[in-house]
mmCIF file with all atom_site columns, C-alpha atoms in Angstrom:
data_model
loop_
_atom_site.group_PDB
_atom_site.id
_atom_site.type_symbol
_atom_site.label_atom_id
_atom_site.label_alt_id
_atom_site.label_comp_id
_atom_site.label_asym_id
_atom_site.label_entity_id
_atom_site.label_seq_id
_atom_site.pdbx_PDB_ins_code
_atom_site.Cartn_x
_atom_site.Cartn_y
_atom_site.Cartn_z
_atom_site.occupancy
_atom_site.B_iso_or_equiv
_atom_site.pdbx_formal_charge
_atom_site.auth_seq_id
_atom_site.auth_comp_id
_atom_site.auth_asym_id
_atom_site.auth_atom_id
_atom_site.pdbx_PDB_model_num
ATOM 1   C CA . ALA Q 1 1   ? 9.227   15.925  3.614   1.00 81.00 ? 1   ALA Q CA 1
ATOM 2   C CA . GLN Q 1 2   ? 6.697   14.038  1.385   1.00 87.00 ? 2   GLN Q CA 1
ATOM 3   C CA . SER Q 1 3   ? 2.824   13.594  2.650   1.00 91.00 ? 3   SER Q CA 1
ATOM 4   C CA . VAL Q 1 4   ? -0.412  12.484  2.056   1.00 94.00 ? 4   VAL Q CA 1
ATOM 5   C CA . THR Q 1 5   ? -3.866  13.462  3.439   1.00 95.00 ? 5   THR Q CA 1
ATOM 6   C CA . GLN Q 1 6   ? -7.065  11.975  2.922   1.00 97.00 ? 6   GLN Q CA 1
ATOM 7   C CA . PRO Q 1 7   ? -9.545  13.988  5.010   1.00 96.00 ? 7   PRO Q CA 1
ATOM 8   C CA . ASP Q 1 8   ? -12.505 11.495  4.892   1.00 95.00 ? 8   ASP Q CA 1
ATOM 9   C CA . ILE Q 1 9   ? -11.974 8.429   7.558   1.00 94.00 ? 9   ILE Q CA 1
ATOM 10  C CA . HIS Q 1 10  ? -15.403 7.159   6.317   1.00 96.00 ? 10  HIS Q CA 1
ATOM 11  C CA . ILE Q 1 11  ? -17.691 7.653   3.398   1.00 97.00 ? 11  ILE Q CA 1
ATOM 12  C CA . THR Q 1 12  ? -21.386 6.149   2.786   1.00 97.00 ? 12  THR Q CA 1
ATOM 13  C CA . VAL Q 1 13  ? -22.989 6.424   -0.560  1.00 97.00 ? 13  VAL Q CA 1
ATOM 14  C CA . SER Q 1 14  ? -25.971 4.816   -1.847  1.00 97.00 ? 14  SER Q CA 1
ATOM 15  C CA . GLU Q 1 15  ? -25.299 2.033   -4.764  1.00 97.00 ? 15  GLU Q CA 1
ATOM 16  C CA . GLY Q 1 16  ? -25.798 4.112   -8.147  1.00 97.00 ? 16  GLY Q CA 1
ATOM 17  C CA . ALA Q 1 17  ? -24.667 7.433   -6.546  1.00 97.00 ? 17  ALA Q CA 1
ATOM 18  C CA . SER Q 1 18  ? -21.663 9.138   -7.483  1.00 97.00 ? 18  SER Q CA 1
ATOM 19  C CA . LEU Q 1 19  ? -18.452 9.240   -5.831  1.00 97.00 ? 19  LEU Q CA 1
ATOM 20  C CA . GLU Q 1 20  ? -15.531 11.441  -4.847  1.00 97.00 ? 20  GLU Q CA 1
ATOM 21  C CA . LEU Q 1 21  ? -12.706 10.494  -2.564  1.00 98.00 ? 21  LEU Q CA 1
ATOM 22  C CA . ARG Q 1 22  ? -10.218 13.313  -1.625  1.00 98.00 ? 22  ARG Q CA 1
ATOM 23  C CA . CYS Q 1 23  ? -6.435  12.942  -1.562  1.00 97.00 ? 23  CYS Q CA 1
ATOM 24  C CA . ASN Q 1 24  ? -4.114  16.215  -0.652  1.00 97.00 ? 24  ASN Q CA 1
ATOM 25  C CA . TYR Q 1 25  ? -0.376  15.825  -1.201  1.00 95.00 ? 25  TYR Q CA 1
ATOM 26  C CA . SER Q 1 26  ? 2.600   17.602  -0.304  1.00 92.00 ? 26  SER Q CA 1
ATOM 27  C CA . TYR Q 1 27  ? 5.930   17.021  -2.405  1.00 89.00 ? 27  TYR Q CA 1
ATOM 28  C CA . GLY Q 1 28  ? 8.479   19.457  -3.536  1.00 80.00 ? 28  GLY Q CA 1
ATOM 29  C CA . ALA Q 1 29  ? 8.753   18.190  -7.083  1.00 80.00 ? 29  ALA Q CA 1
ATOM 30  C CA . THR Q 1 30  ? 6.575   16.882  -9.416  1.00 81.00 ? 30  THR Q CA 1
ATOM 31  C CA . PRO Q 1 31  ? 4.910   13.708  -7.910  1.00 87.00 ? 31  PRO Q CA 1
ATOM 32  C CA . TYR Q 1 32  ? 4.192   10.271  -8.873  1.00 92.00 ? 32  TYR Q CA 1
ATOM 33  C CA . LEU Q 1 33  ? 0.486   9.642   -7.630  1.00 94.00 ? 33  LEU Q CA 1
ATOM 34  C CA . PHE Q 1 34  ? -1.479  6.500   -7.061  1.00 95.00 ? 34  PHE Q CA 1
ATOM 35  C CA . TRP Q 1 35  ? -4.903  5.109   -5.833  1.00 97.00 ? 35  TRP Q CA 1
ATOM 36  C CA . TYR Q 1 36  ? -5.143  1.689   -4.322  1.00 96.00 ? 36  TYR Q CA 1
ATOM 37  C CA . VAL Q 1 37  ? -8.068  -0.099  -3.156  1.00 97.00 ? 37  VAL Q CA 1
ATOM 38  C CA . GLN Q 1 38  ? -8.049  -2.942  0.000   1.00 94.00 ? 38  GLN Q CA 1
ATOM 39  C CA . SER Q 1 39  ? -10.953 -5.121  0.156   1.00 92.00 ? 39  SER Q CA 1
ATOM 40  C CA . PRO Q 1 40  ? -11.485 -6.954  3.157   1.00 87.00 ? 40  PRO Q CA 1
ATOM 41  C CA . GLY Q 1 41  ? -8.938  -9.093  4.433   1.00 84.00 ? 41  GLY Q CA 1
ATOM 42  C CA . GLN Q 1 42  ? -6.942  -8.533  1.013   1.00 87.00 ? 42  GLN Q CA 1
ATOM 43  C CA . GLY Q 1 43  ? -3.626  -6.940  -0.016  1.00 88.00 ? 43  GLY Q CA 1
ATOM 44  C CA . LEU Q 1 44  ? -3.709  -3.510  -1.816  1.00 92.00 ? 44  LEU Q CA 1
ATOM 45  C CA . GLN Q 1 45  ? -4.345  -3.449  -5.315  1.00 94.00 ? 45  GLN Q CA 1
ATOM 46  C CA . LEU Q 1 46  ? -3.419  -0.677  -7.763  1.00 94.00 ? 46  LEU Q CA 1
ATOM 47  C CA . LEU Q 1 47  ? -6.780  1.338   -9.283  1.00 96.00 ? 47  LEU Q CA 1
ATOM 48  C CA . LEU Q 1 48  ? -4.721  4.032   -11.003 1.00 95.00 ? 48  LEU Q CA 1
ATOM 49  C CA . LYS Q 1 49  ? -1.687  6.292   -10.976 1.00 93.00 ? 49  LYS Q CA 1
ATOM 50  C CA . TYR Q 1 50  ? -0.199  9.686   -12.649 1.00 93.00 ? 50  TYR Q CA 1
ATOM 51  C CA . PHE Q 1 51  ? 3.020   10.412  -13.759 1.00 88.00 ? 51  PHE Q CA 1
ATOM 52  C CA . SER Q 1 52  ? 2.615   13.129  -16.102 1.00 84.00 ? 52  SER Q CA 1
ATOM 53  C CA . GLY Q 1 53  ? 0.727   14.243  -18.963 1.00 85.00 ? 53  GLY Q CA 1
ATOM 54  C CA . ASP Q 1 54  ? -3.071  14.650  -19.124 1.00 86.00 ? 54  ASP Q CA 1
ATOM 55  C CA . THR Q 1 55  ? -4.066  15.266  -15.759 1.00 90.00 ? 55  THR Q CA 1
ATOM 56  C CA . LEU Q 1 56  ? -7.472  13.080  -16.230 1.00 95.00 ? 56  LEU Q CA 1
ATOM 57  C CA . VAL Q 1 57  ? -6.329  9.123   -15.786 1.00 95.00 ? 57  VAL Q CA 1
ATOM 58  C CA . GLN Q 1 58  ? -8.764  6.090   -16.199 1.00 96.00 ? 58  GLN Q CA 1
ATOM 59  C CA . GLY Q 1 59  ? -8.154  3.299   -13.874 1.00 95.00 ? 59  GLY Q CA 1
ATOM 60  C CA . ILE Q 1 60  ? -9.694  -0.056  -13.481 1.00 95.00 ? 60  ILE Q CA 1
ATOM 61  C CA . LYS Q 1 61  ? -13.134 -0.917  -12.296 1.00 94.00 ? 61  LYS Q CA 1
ATOM 62  C CA . GLY Q 1 62  ? -14.358 2.542   -13.714 1.00 96.00 ? 62  GLY Q CA 1
ATOM 63  C CA . PHE Q 1 63  ? -12.553 4.839   -11.500 1.00 97.00 ? 63  PHE Q CA 1
ATOM 64  C CA . GLU Q 1 64  ? -10.854 7.822   -12.586 1.00 97.00 ? 64  GLU Q CA 1
ATOM 65  C CA . ALA Q 1 65  ? -8.988  10.611  -10.793 1.00 97.00 ? 65  ALA Q CA 1
ATOM 66  C CA . GLU Q 1 66  ? -7.821  14.223  -11.431 1.00 96.00 ? 66  GLU Q CA 1
ATOM 67  C CA . PHE Q 1 67  ? -4.334  15.877  -10.815 1.00 94.00 ? 67  PHE Q CA 1
ATOM 68  C CA . LYS Q 1 68  ? -4.858  19.273  -10.147 1.00 94.00 ? 68  LYS Q CA 1
ATOM 69  C CA . ARG Q 1 69  ? -1.194  21.013  -9.307  1.00 92.00 ? 69  ARG Q CA 1
ATOM 70  C CA . SER Q 1 70  ? -2.607  24.054  -8.234  1.00 92.00 ? 70  SER Q CA 1
ATOM 71  C CA . GLN Q 1 71  ? -4.740  22.683  -5.410  1.00 94.00 ? 71  GLN Q CA 1
ATOM 72  C CA . SER Q 1 72  ? -2.107  19.841  -4.736  1.00 93.00 ? 72  SER Q CA 1
ATOM 73  C CA . SER Q 1 73  ? -4.922  17.172  -5.003  1.00 96.00 ? 73  SER Q CA 1
ATOM 74  C CA . PHE Q 1 74  ? -5.612  13.777  -6.803  1.00 97.00 ? 74  PHE Q CA 1
ATOM 75  C CA . ASN Q 1 75  ? -9.426  12.892  -6.002  1.00 98.00 ? 75  ASN Q CA 1
ATOM 76  C CA . LEU Q 1 76  ? -10.731 9.689   -7.090  1.00 98.00 ? 76  LEU Q CA 1
ATOM 77  C CA . ARG Q 1 77  ? -13.953 9.730   -8.615  1.00 98.00 ? 77  ARG Q CA 1
ATOM 78  C CA . LYS Q 1 78  ? -16.689 7.042   -10.291 1.00 98.00 ? 78  LYS Q CA 1
ATOM 79  C CA . PRO Q 1 79  ? -20.144 8.064   -11.702 1.00 97.00 ? 79  PRO Q CA 1
ATOM 80  C CA . SER Q 1 80  ? -22.022 5.084   -10.398 1.00 97.00 ? 80  SER Q CA 1
ATOM 81  C CA . VAL Q 1 81  ? -20.985 3.078   -7.218  1.00 97.00 ? 81  VAL Q CA 1
ATOM 82  C CA . HIS Q 1 82  ? -21.377 -0.793  -7.115  1.00 96.00 ? 82  HIS Q CA 1
ATOM 83  C CA . TRP Q 1 83  ? -22.175 -2.483  -4.102  1.00 96.00 ? 83  TRP Q CA 1
ATOM 84  C CA . SER Q 1 84  ? -18.743 -4.422  -4.792  1.00 95.00 ? 84  SER Q CA 1
ATOM 85  C CA . ASP Q 1 85  ? -16.876 -1.035  -4.365  1.00 96.00 ? 85  ASP Q CA 1
ATOM 86  C CA . ALA Q 1 86  ? -17.234 -1.300  -0.732  1.00 97.00 ? 86  ALA Q CA 1
ATOM 87  C CA . ALA Q 1 87  ? -13.715 -1.199  0.534   1.00 97.00 ? 87  ALA Q CA 1
ATOM 88  C CA . GLU Q 1 88  ? -10.846 0.794   1.889   1.00 95.00 ? 88  GLU Q CA 1
ATOM 89  C CA . TYR Q 1 89  ? -8.979  3.167   -0.634  1.00 97.00 ? 89  TYR Q CA 1
ATOM 90  C CA . PHE Q 1 90  ? -5.203  4.624   -0.106  1.00 96.00 ? 90  PHE Q CA 1
ATOM 91  C CA . CYS Q 1 91  ? -4.038  7.402   -1.775  1.00 96.00 ? 91  CYS Q CA 1
ATOM 92  C CA . ALA Q 1 92  ? -0.186  7.463   -2.288  1.00 94.00 ? 92  ALA Q CA 1
ATOM 93  C CA . VAL Q 1 93  ? 2.705   10.083  -3.184  1.00 92.00 ? 93  VAL Q CA 1
ATOM 94  C CA . GLY Q 1 94  ? 6.265   9.420   -4.140  1.00 87.00 ? 94  GLY Q CA 1
ATOM 95  C CA . PRO Q 1 95  ? 9.069   10.141  -6.230  1.00 81.00 ? 95  PRO Q CA 1
ATOM 96  C CA . GLY Q 1 96  ? 9.203   7.550   -8.686  1.00 74.00 ? 96  GLY Q CA 1
ATOM 97  C CA . GLY Q 1 97  ? 11.471  4.264   -8.041  1.00 69.00 ? 97  GLY Q CA 1
ATOM 98  C CA . GLY Q 1 98  ? 8.743   3.091   -5.887  1.00 66.00 ? 98  GLY Q CA 1
ATOM 99  C CA . ASN Q 1 99  ? 11.225  2.808   -3.132  1.00 74.00 ? 99  ASN Q CA 1
ATOM 100 C CA . LYS Q 1 100 ? 9.924   5.768   -1.106  1.00 80.00 ? 100 LYS Q CA 1
ATOM 101 C CA . LEU Q 1 101 ? 6.104   5.779   -1.481  1.00 88.00 ? 101 LEU Q CA 1
ATOM 102 C CA . THR Q 1 102 ? 3.905   7.621   1.328   1.00 91.00 ? 102 THR Q CA 1
ATOM 103 C CA . PHE Q 1 103 ? 0.275   6.416   1.710   1.00 93.00 ? 103 PHE Q CA 1
ATOM 104 C CA . GLY Q 1 104 ? -2.552  8.221   3.009   1.00 94.00 ? 104 GLY Q CA 1
ATOM 105 C CA . THR Q 1 105 ? -4.118  7.109   6.104   1.00 94.00 ? 105 THR Q CA 1
ATOM 106 C CA . GLY Q 1 106 ? -7.387  5.684   4.075   1.00 95.00 ? 106 GLY Q CA 1
ATOM 107 C CA . THR Q 1 107 ? -11.066 6.169   3.402   1.00 96.00 ? 107 THR Q CA 1
ATOM 108 C CA . GLN Q 1 108 ? -13.543 3.421   4.034   1.00 96.00 ? 108 GLN Q CA 1
ATOM 109 C CA . LEU Q 1 109 ? -16.280 3.246   1.932   1.00 97.00 ? 109 LEU Q CA 1
ATOM 110 C CA . LYS Q 1 110 ? -19.526 1.916   2.458   1.00 97.00 ? 110 LYS Q CA 1
ATOM 111 C CA . VAL Q 1 111 ? -22.033 1.196   -0.063  1.00 97.00 ? 111 VAL Q CA 1
ATOM 112 C CA . GLU Q 1 112 ? -25.658 0.818   1.015   1.00 96.00 ? 112 GLU Q CA 1
ATOM 113 C CA . LEU Q 1 113 ? -28.107 -1.082  -1.316  1.00 91.00 ? 113 LEU Q CA 1
ATOM 114 C CA . ASN D 2 1   ? -0.790  -17.242 -10.536 1.00 65.00 ? 1   ASN D CA 1
ATOM 115 C CA . ALA D 2 2   ? 0.510   -17.066 -7.057  1.00 77.00 ? 2   ALA D CA 1
ATOM 116 C CA . GLY D 2 3   ? 1.772   -13.482 -7.088  1.00 93.00 ? 3   GLY D CA 1
ATOM 117 C CA . VAL D 2 4   ? 3.279   -12.346 -3.610  1.00 96.00 ? 4   VAL D CA 1
ATOM 118 C CA . THR D 2 5   ? 2.653   -15.107 -0.860  1.00 95.00 ? 5   THR D CA 1
ATOM 119 C CA . GLN D 2 6   ? 2.875   -14.479 2.611   1.00 96.00 ? 6   GLN D CA 1
ATOM 120 C CA . THR D 2 7   ? 3.157   -16.787 5.585   1.00 95.00 ? 7   THR D CA 1
ATOM 121 C CA . PRO D 2 8   ? 1.907   -17.093 8.165   1.00 96.00 ? 8   PRO D CA 1
ATOM 122 C CA . LYS D 2 9   ? -1.653  -15.251 7.550   1.00 95.00 ? 9   LYS D CA 1
ATOM 123 C CA . PHE D 2 10  ? -2.266  -14.871 11.552  1.00 96.00 ? 10  PHE D CA 1
ATOM 124 C CA . GLN D 2 11  ? 0.356   -15.180 14.508  1.00 96.00 ? 11  GLN D CA 1
ATOM 125 C CA . VAL D 2 12  ? -0.009  -14.671 18.424  1.00 97.00 ? 12  VAL D CA 1
ATOM 126 C CA . LEU D 2 13  ? 3.164   -13.750 20.011  1.00 96.00 ? 13  LEU D CA 1
ATOM 127 C CA . LYS D 2 14  ? 4.213   -13.294 23.735  1.00 97.00 ? 14  LYS D CA 1
ATOM 128 C CA . THR D 2 15  ? 6.376   -10.271 24.244  1.00 97.00 ? 15  THR D CA 1
ATOM 129 C CA . GLY D 2 16  ? 9.939   -11.237 23.804  1.00 97.00 ? 16  GLY D CA 1
ATOM 130 C CA . GLN D 2 17  ? 9.279   -13.892 21.643  1.00 97.00 ? 17  GLN D CA 1
ATOM 131 C CA . SER D 2 18  ? 10.981  -14.095 17.950  1.00 96.00 ? 18  SER D CA 1
ATOM 132 C CA . MET D 2 19  ? 9.436   -14.908 14.929  1.00 96.00 ? 19  MET D CA 1
ATOM 133 C CA . THR D 2 20  ? 10.013  -14.665 11.199  1.00 97.00 ? 20  THR D CA 1
ATOM 134 C CA . LEU D 2 21  ? 7.440   -13.663 8.686   1.00 98.00 ? 21  LEU D CA 1
ATOM 135 C CA . GLN D 2 22  ? 8.027   -14.963 5.216   1.00 97.00 ? 22  GLN D CA 1
ATOM 136 C CA . CYS D 2 23  ? 7.572   -13.489 1.609   1.00 97.00 ? 23  CYS D CA 1
ATOM 137 C CA . ALA D 2 24  ? 7.754   -14.897 -1.842  1.00 97.00 ? 24  ALA D CA 1
ATOM 138 C CA . GLN D 2 25  ? 7.152   -13.618 -5.263  1.00 96.00 ? 25  GLN D CA 1
ATOM 139 C CA . ASP D 2 26  ? 6.836   -15.489 -8.415  1.00 95.00 ? 26  ASP D CA 1
ATOM 140 C CA . MET D 2 27  ? 6.843   -12.426 -10.803 1.00 94.00 ? 27  MET D CA 1
ATOM 141 C CA . ASN D 2 28  ? 10.488  -12.163 -10.998 1.00 93.00 ? 28  ASN D CA 1
ATOM 142 C CA . HIS D 2 29  ? 10.474  -8.889  -9.496  1.00 92.00 ? 29  HIS D CA 1
ATOM 143 C CA . ASN D 2 30  ? 13.413  -6.948  -8.625  1.00 92.00 ? 30  ASN D CA 1
ATOM 144 C CA . SER D 2 31  ? 12.316  -5.023  -5.618  1.00 92.00 ? 31  SER D CA 1
ATOM 145 C CA . MET D 2 32  ? 10.590  -6.077  -2.408  1.00 95.00 ? 32  MET D CA 1
ATOM 146 C CA . TYR D 2 33  ? 9.084   -4.484  0.539   1.00 95.00 ? 33  TYR D CA 1
ATOM 147 C CA . TRP D 2 34  ? 7.609   -4.819  3.986   1.00 97.00 ? 34  TRP D CA 1
ATOM 148 C CA . TYR D 2 35  ? 5.079   -2.345  5.363   1.00 96.00 ? 35  TYR D CA 1
ATOM 149 C CA . ARG D 2 36  ? 3.152   -2.032  8.095   1.00 96.00 ? 36  ARG D CA 1
ATOM 150 C CA . GLN D 2 37  ? -0.679  -1.142  8.728   1.00 94.00 ? 37  GLN D CA 1
ATOM 151 C CA . ASP D 2 38  ? -2.097  0.473   11.645  1.00 93.00 ? 38  ASP D CA 1
ATOM 152 C CA . PRO D 2 39  ? -5.613  1.917   12.099  1.00 87.00 ? 39  PRO D CA 1
ATOM 153 C CA . GLY D 2 40  ? -5.671  5.382   11.578  1.00 85.00 ? 40  GLY D CA 1
ATOM 154 C CA . MET D 2 41  ? -1.963  5.512   10.082  1.00 87.00 ? 41  MET D CA 1
ATOM 155 C CA . GLY D 2 42  ? -2.188  4.058   6.684   1.00 87.00 ? 42  GLY D CA 1
ATOM 156 C CA . LEU D 2 43  ? 0.991   1.836   5.660   1.00 92.00 ? 43  LEU D CA 1
ATOM 157 C CA . ARG D 2 44  ? 4.452   2.669   6.886   1.00 94.00 ? 44  ARG D CA 1
ATOM 158 C CA . LEU D 2 45  ? 7.644   1.041   5.242   1.00 94.00 ? 45  LEU D CA 1
ATOM 159 C CA . ILE D 2 46  ? 9.821   -0.786  7.298   1.00 96.00 ? 46  ILE D CA 1
ATOM 160 C CA . TYR D 2 47  ? 12.389  -2.192  5.140   1.00 96.00 ? 47  TYR D CA 1
ATOM 161 C CA . TYR D 2 48  ? 12.778  -2.653  1.350   1.00 95.00 ? 48  TYR D CA 1
ATOM 162 C CA . SER D 2 49  ? 15.056  -4.360  -0.705  1.00 94.00 ? 49  SER D CA 1
ATOM 163 C CA . ALA D 2 50  ? 15.875  -2.726  -4.563  1.00 90.00 ? 50  ALA D CA 1
ATOM 164 C CA . SER D 2 51  ? 17.511  -5.667  -5.785  1.00 89.00 ? 51  SER D CA 1
ATOM 165 C CA . GLU D 2 52  ? 18.857  -9.087  -4.511  1.00 90.00 ? 52  GLU D CA 1
ATOM 166 C CA . GLY D 2 53  ? 21.651  -8.601  -2.254  1.00 89.00 ? 53  GLY D CA 1
ATOM 167 C CA . THR D 2 54  ? 20.619  -5.144  -0.941  1.00 93.00 ? 54  THR D CA 1
ATOM 168 C CA . THR D 2 55  ? 18.404  -3.933  1.637   1.00 96.00 ? 55  THR D CA 1
ATOM 169 C CA . ASP D 2 56  ? 17.459  -0.586  3.292   1.00 95.00 ? 56  ASP D CA 1
ATOM 170 C CA . LYS D 2 57  ? 15.727  1.060   5.890   1.00 95.00 ? 57  LYS D CA 1
ATOM 171 C CA . GLY D 2 58  ? 12.244  2.546   5.413   1.00 93.00 ? 58  GLY D CA 1
ATOM 172 C CA . GLU D 2 59  ? 10.190  4.783   7.986   1.00 91.00 ? 59  GLU D CA 1
ATOM 173 C CA . VAL D 2 60  ? 10.011  2.598   10.855  1.00 95.00 ? 60  VAL D CA 1
ATOM 174 C CA . PRO D 2 61  ? 12.816  -0.054  10.685  1.00 97.00 ? 61  PRO D CA 1
ATOM 175 C CA . ASN D 2 62  ? 13.420  -0.312  14.491  1.00 96.00 ? 62  ASN D CA 1
ATOM 176 C CA . GLY D 2 63  ? 12.943  -3.595  16.103  1.00 96.00 ? 63  GLY D CA 1
ATOM 177 C CA . TYR D 2 64  ? 12.921  -5.340  12.800  1.00 97.00 ? 64  TYR D CA 1
ATOM 178 C CA . ASN D 2 65  ? 15.500  -7.307  10.414  1.00 97.00 ? 65  ASN D CA 1
ATOM 179 C CA . VAL D 2 66  ? 15.129  -8.479  7.002   1.00 97.00 ? 66  VAL D CA 1
ATOM 180 C CA . SER D 2 67  ? 17.107  -10.671 4.486   1.00 97.00 ? 67  SER D CA 1
ATOM 181 C CA . ARG D 2 68  ? 16.513  -11.010 0.707   1.00 96.00 ? 68  ARG D CA 1
ATOM 182 C CA . LEU D 2 69  ? 17.410  -14.829 0.441   1.00 88.00 ? 69  LEU D CA 1
ATOM 183 C CA . ASN D 2 70  ? 17.676  -14.555 -3.075  1.00 95.00 ? 70  ASN D CA 1
ATOM 184 C CA . LYS D 2 71  ? 15.596  -12.781 -5.994  1.00 95.00 ? 71  LYS D CA 1
ATOM 185 C CA . ARG D 2 72  ? 12.197  -14.514 -4.833  1.00 96.00 ? 72  ARG D CA 1
ATOM 186 C CA . GLU D 2 73  ? 11.805  -13.961 -1.119  1.00 97.00 ? 73  GLU D CA 1
ATOM 187 C CA . PHE D 2 74  ? 12.193  -11.499 1.765   1.00 97.00 ? 74  PHE D CA 1
ATOM 188 C CA . SER D 2 75  ? 11.723  -12.331 5.062   1.00 97.00 ? 75  SER D CA 1
ATOM 189 C CA . LEU D 2 76  ? 11.179  -10.064 8.207   1.00 98.00 ? 76  LEU D CA 1
ATOM 190 C CA . ARG D 2 77  ? 12.355  -10.792 11.585  1.00 98.00 ? 77  ARG D CA 1
ATOM 191 C CA . LEU D 2 78  ? 11.418  -9.847  14.945  1.00 97.00 ? 78  LEU D CA 1
ATOM 192 C CA . GLU D 2 79  ? 14.196  -10.565 17.423  1.00 93.00 ? 79  GLU D CA 1
ATOM 193 C CA . SER D 2 80  ? 12.019  -9.576  20.546  1.00 96.00 ? 80  SER D CA 1
ATOM 194 C CA . ALA D 2 81  ? 8.469   -9.088  19.975  1.00 96.00 ? 81  ALA D CA 1
ATOM 195 C CA . ALA D 2 82  ? 6.842   -5.972  21.594  1.00 97.00 ? 82  ALA D CA 1
ATOM 196 C CA . PRO D 2 83  ? 3.195   -5.072  22.151  1.00 97.00 ? 83  PRO D CA 1
ATOM 197 C CA . SER D 2 84  ? 4.011   -1.959  19.528  1.00 96.00 ? 84  SER D CA 1
ATOM 198 C CA . GLN D 2 85  ? 4.469   -4.427  16.533  1.00 97.00 ? 85  GLN D CA 1
ATOM 199 C CA . THR D 2 86  ? 0.773   -5.701  17.221  1.00 97.00 ? 86  THR D CA 1
ATOM 200 C CA . SER D 2 87  ? -0.299  -4.915  13.382  1.00 97.00 ? 87  SER D CA 1
ATOM 201 C CA . VAL D 2 88  ? -0.879  -6.171  10.042  1.00 95.00 ? 88  VAL D CA 1
ATOM 202 C CA . TYR D 2 89  ? 2.113   -6.596  7.612   1.00 97.00 ? 89  TYR D CA 1
ATOM 203 C CA . PHE D 2 90  ? 2.076   -6.636  4.121   1.00 96.00 ? 90  PHE D CA 1
ATOM 204 C CA . CYS D 2 91  ? 4.935   -7.313  1.474   1.00 96.00 ? 91  CYS D CA 1
ATOM 205 C CA . ALA D 2 92  ? 4.803   -6.168  -1.488  1.00 95.00 ? 92  ALA D CA 1
ATOM 206 C CA . SER D 2 93  ? 6.716   -6.512  -4.970  1.00 94.00 ? 93  SER D CA 1
ATOM 207 C CA . ARG D 2 94  ? 7.529   -4.451  -7.944  1.00 91.00 ? 94  ARG D CA 1
ATOM 208 C CA . ALA D 2 95  ? 9.129   -4.890  -11.076 1.00 85.00 ? 95  ALA D CA 1
ATOM 209 C CA . LEU D 2 96  ? 11.908  -2.434  -12.613 1.00 77.00 ? 96  LEU D CA 1
ATOM 210 C CA . ASP D 2 97  ? 9.772   -0.910  -15.513 1.00 76.00 ? 97  ASP D CA 1
ATOM 211 C CA . ARG D 2 98  ? 8.034   2.453   -15.479 1.00 71.00 ? 98  ARG D CA 1
ATOM 212 C CA . ASN D 2 99  ? 4.718   1.012   -14.480 1.00 73.00 ? 99  ASN D CA 1
ATOM 213 C CA . GLU D 2 100 ? 5.663   1.813   -10.913 1.00 81.00 ? 100 GLU D CA 1
ATOM 214 C CA . LYS D 2 101 ? 3.171   -0.931  -9.801  1.00 88.00 ? 101 LYS D CA 1
ATOM 215 C CA . LEU D 2 102 ? 3.165   -2.455  -6.324  1.00 92.00 ? 102 LEU D CA 1
ATOM 216 C CA . PHE D 2 103 ? 1.778   -5.839  -5.792  1.00 93.00 ? 103 PHE D CA 1
ATOM 217 C CA . PHE D 2 104 ? 0.712   -6.714  -2.138  1.00 94.00 ? 104 PHE D CA 1
ATOM 218 C CA . GLY D 2 105 ? 0.528   -10.144 -0.559  1.00 95.00 ? 105 GLY D CA 1
ATOM 219 C CA . SER D 2 106 ? -2.771  -10.794 1.352   1.00 93.00 ? 106 SER D CA 1
ATOM 220 C CA . GLY D 2 107 ? -1.042  -9.986  4.941   1.00 94.00 ? 107 GLY D CA 1
ATOM 221 C CA . THR D 2 108 ? 0.035   -11.414 8.111   1.00 96.00 ? 108 THR D CA 1
ATOM 222 C CA . GLN D 2 109 ? -1.927  -10.465 11.331  1.00 96.00 ? 109 GLN D CA 1
ATOM 223 C CA . LEU D 2 110 ? 0.428   -10.392 13.957  1.00 97.00 ? 110 LEU D CA 1
ATOM 224 C CA . SER D 2 111 ? -0.594  -10.020 17.959  1.00 97.00 ? 111 SER D CA 1
ATOM 225 C CA . VAL D 2 112 ? 2.109   -9.548  20.599  1.00 97.00 ? 112 VAL D CA 1
ATOM 226 C CA . LEU D 2 113 ? 0.549   -10.174 24.130  1.00 96.00 ? 113 LEU D CA 1
#
């Protein structure tokens, strides 16, 4: 069965500092991987996705993620965090087709000014 | 652009009461989904509709029913609400393309007393 682990429940960073959010997945074949962001009181918004090809993918809002098959990881990074990045971030894995996505439990990001 | 619209935004029910959560999308998407979000558990798929006229169970379907009324609308019904169904419910939709992007509504916060 597919699964996603986000080991960090809460992360606090200072504005301007770099950020890395961890995501480890379990999947039997080449996965479709996603990062979504949820601002307070809102639904989720897609940040970026990986299907195949270049293992470093760029997303919106200056985020990027790297797929590492050998480590079963898809970590999200941002070189310089802005206060508006404070939100909850979800990693997701699935087979493609959109109907069997499994979400992680989320990482709550706090940004200190 | 309205995107995915959910009603109501908040609801309080007593145990045993019934209610229907409404969801409509104006993006001409084929697939629609209902998720529930609980603290520490991420998002879990309740039901989905891959296309108009079809519905399928997700990970946690017990206690729920759905209706794909037409291409735009996908409702979720709780026939006899239980405290375990206290949660935030999200509707999402997706186009049948390689983008694989889910578009989420802003959620319904449901409390069952």
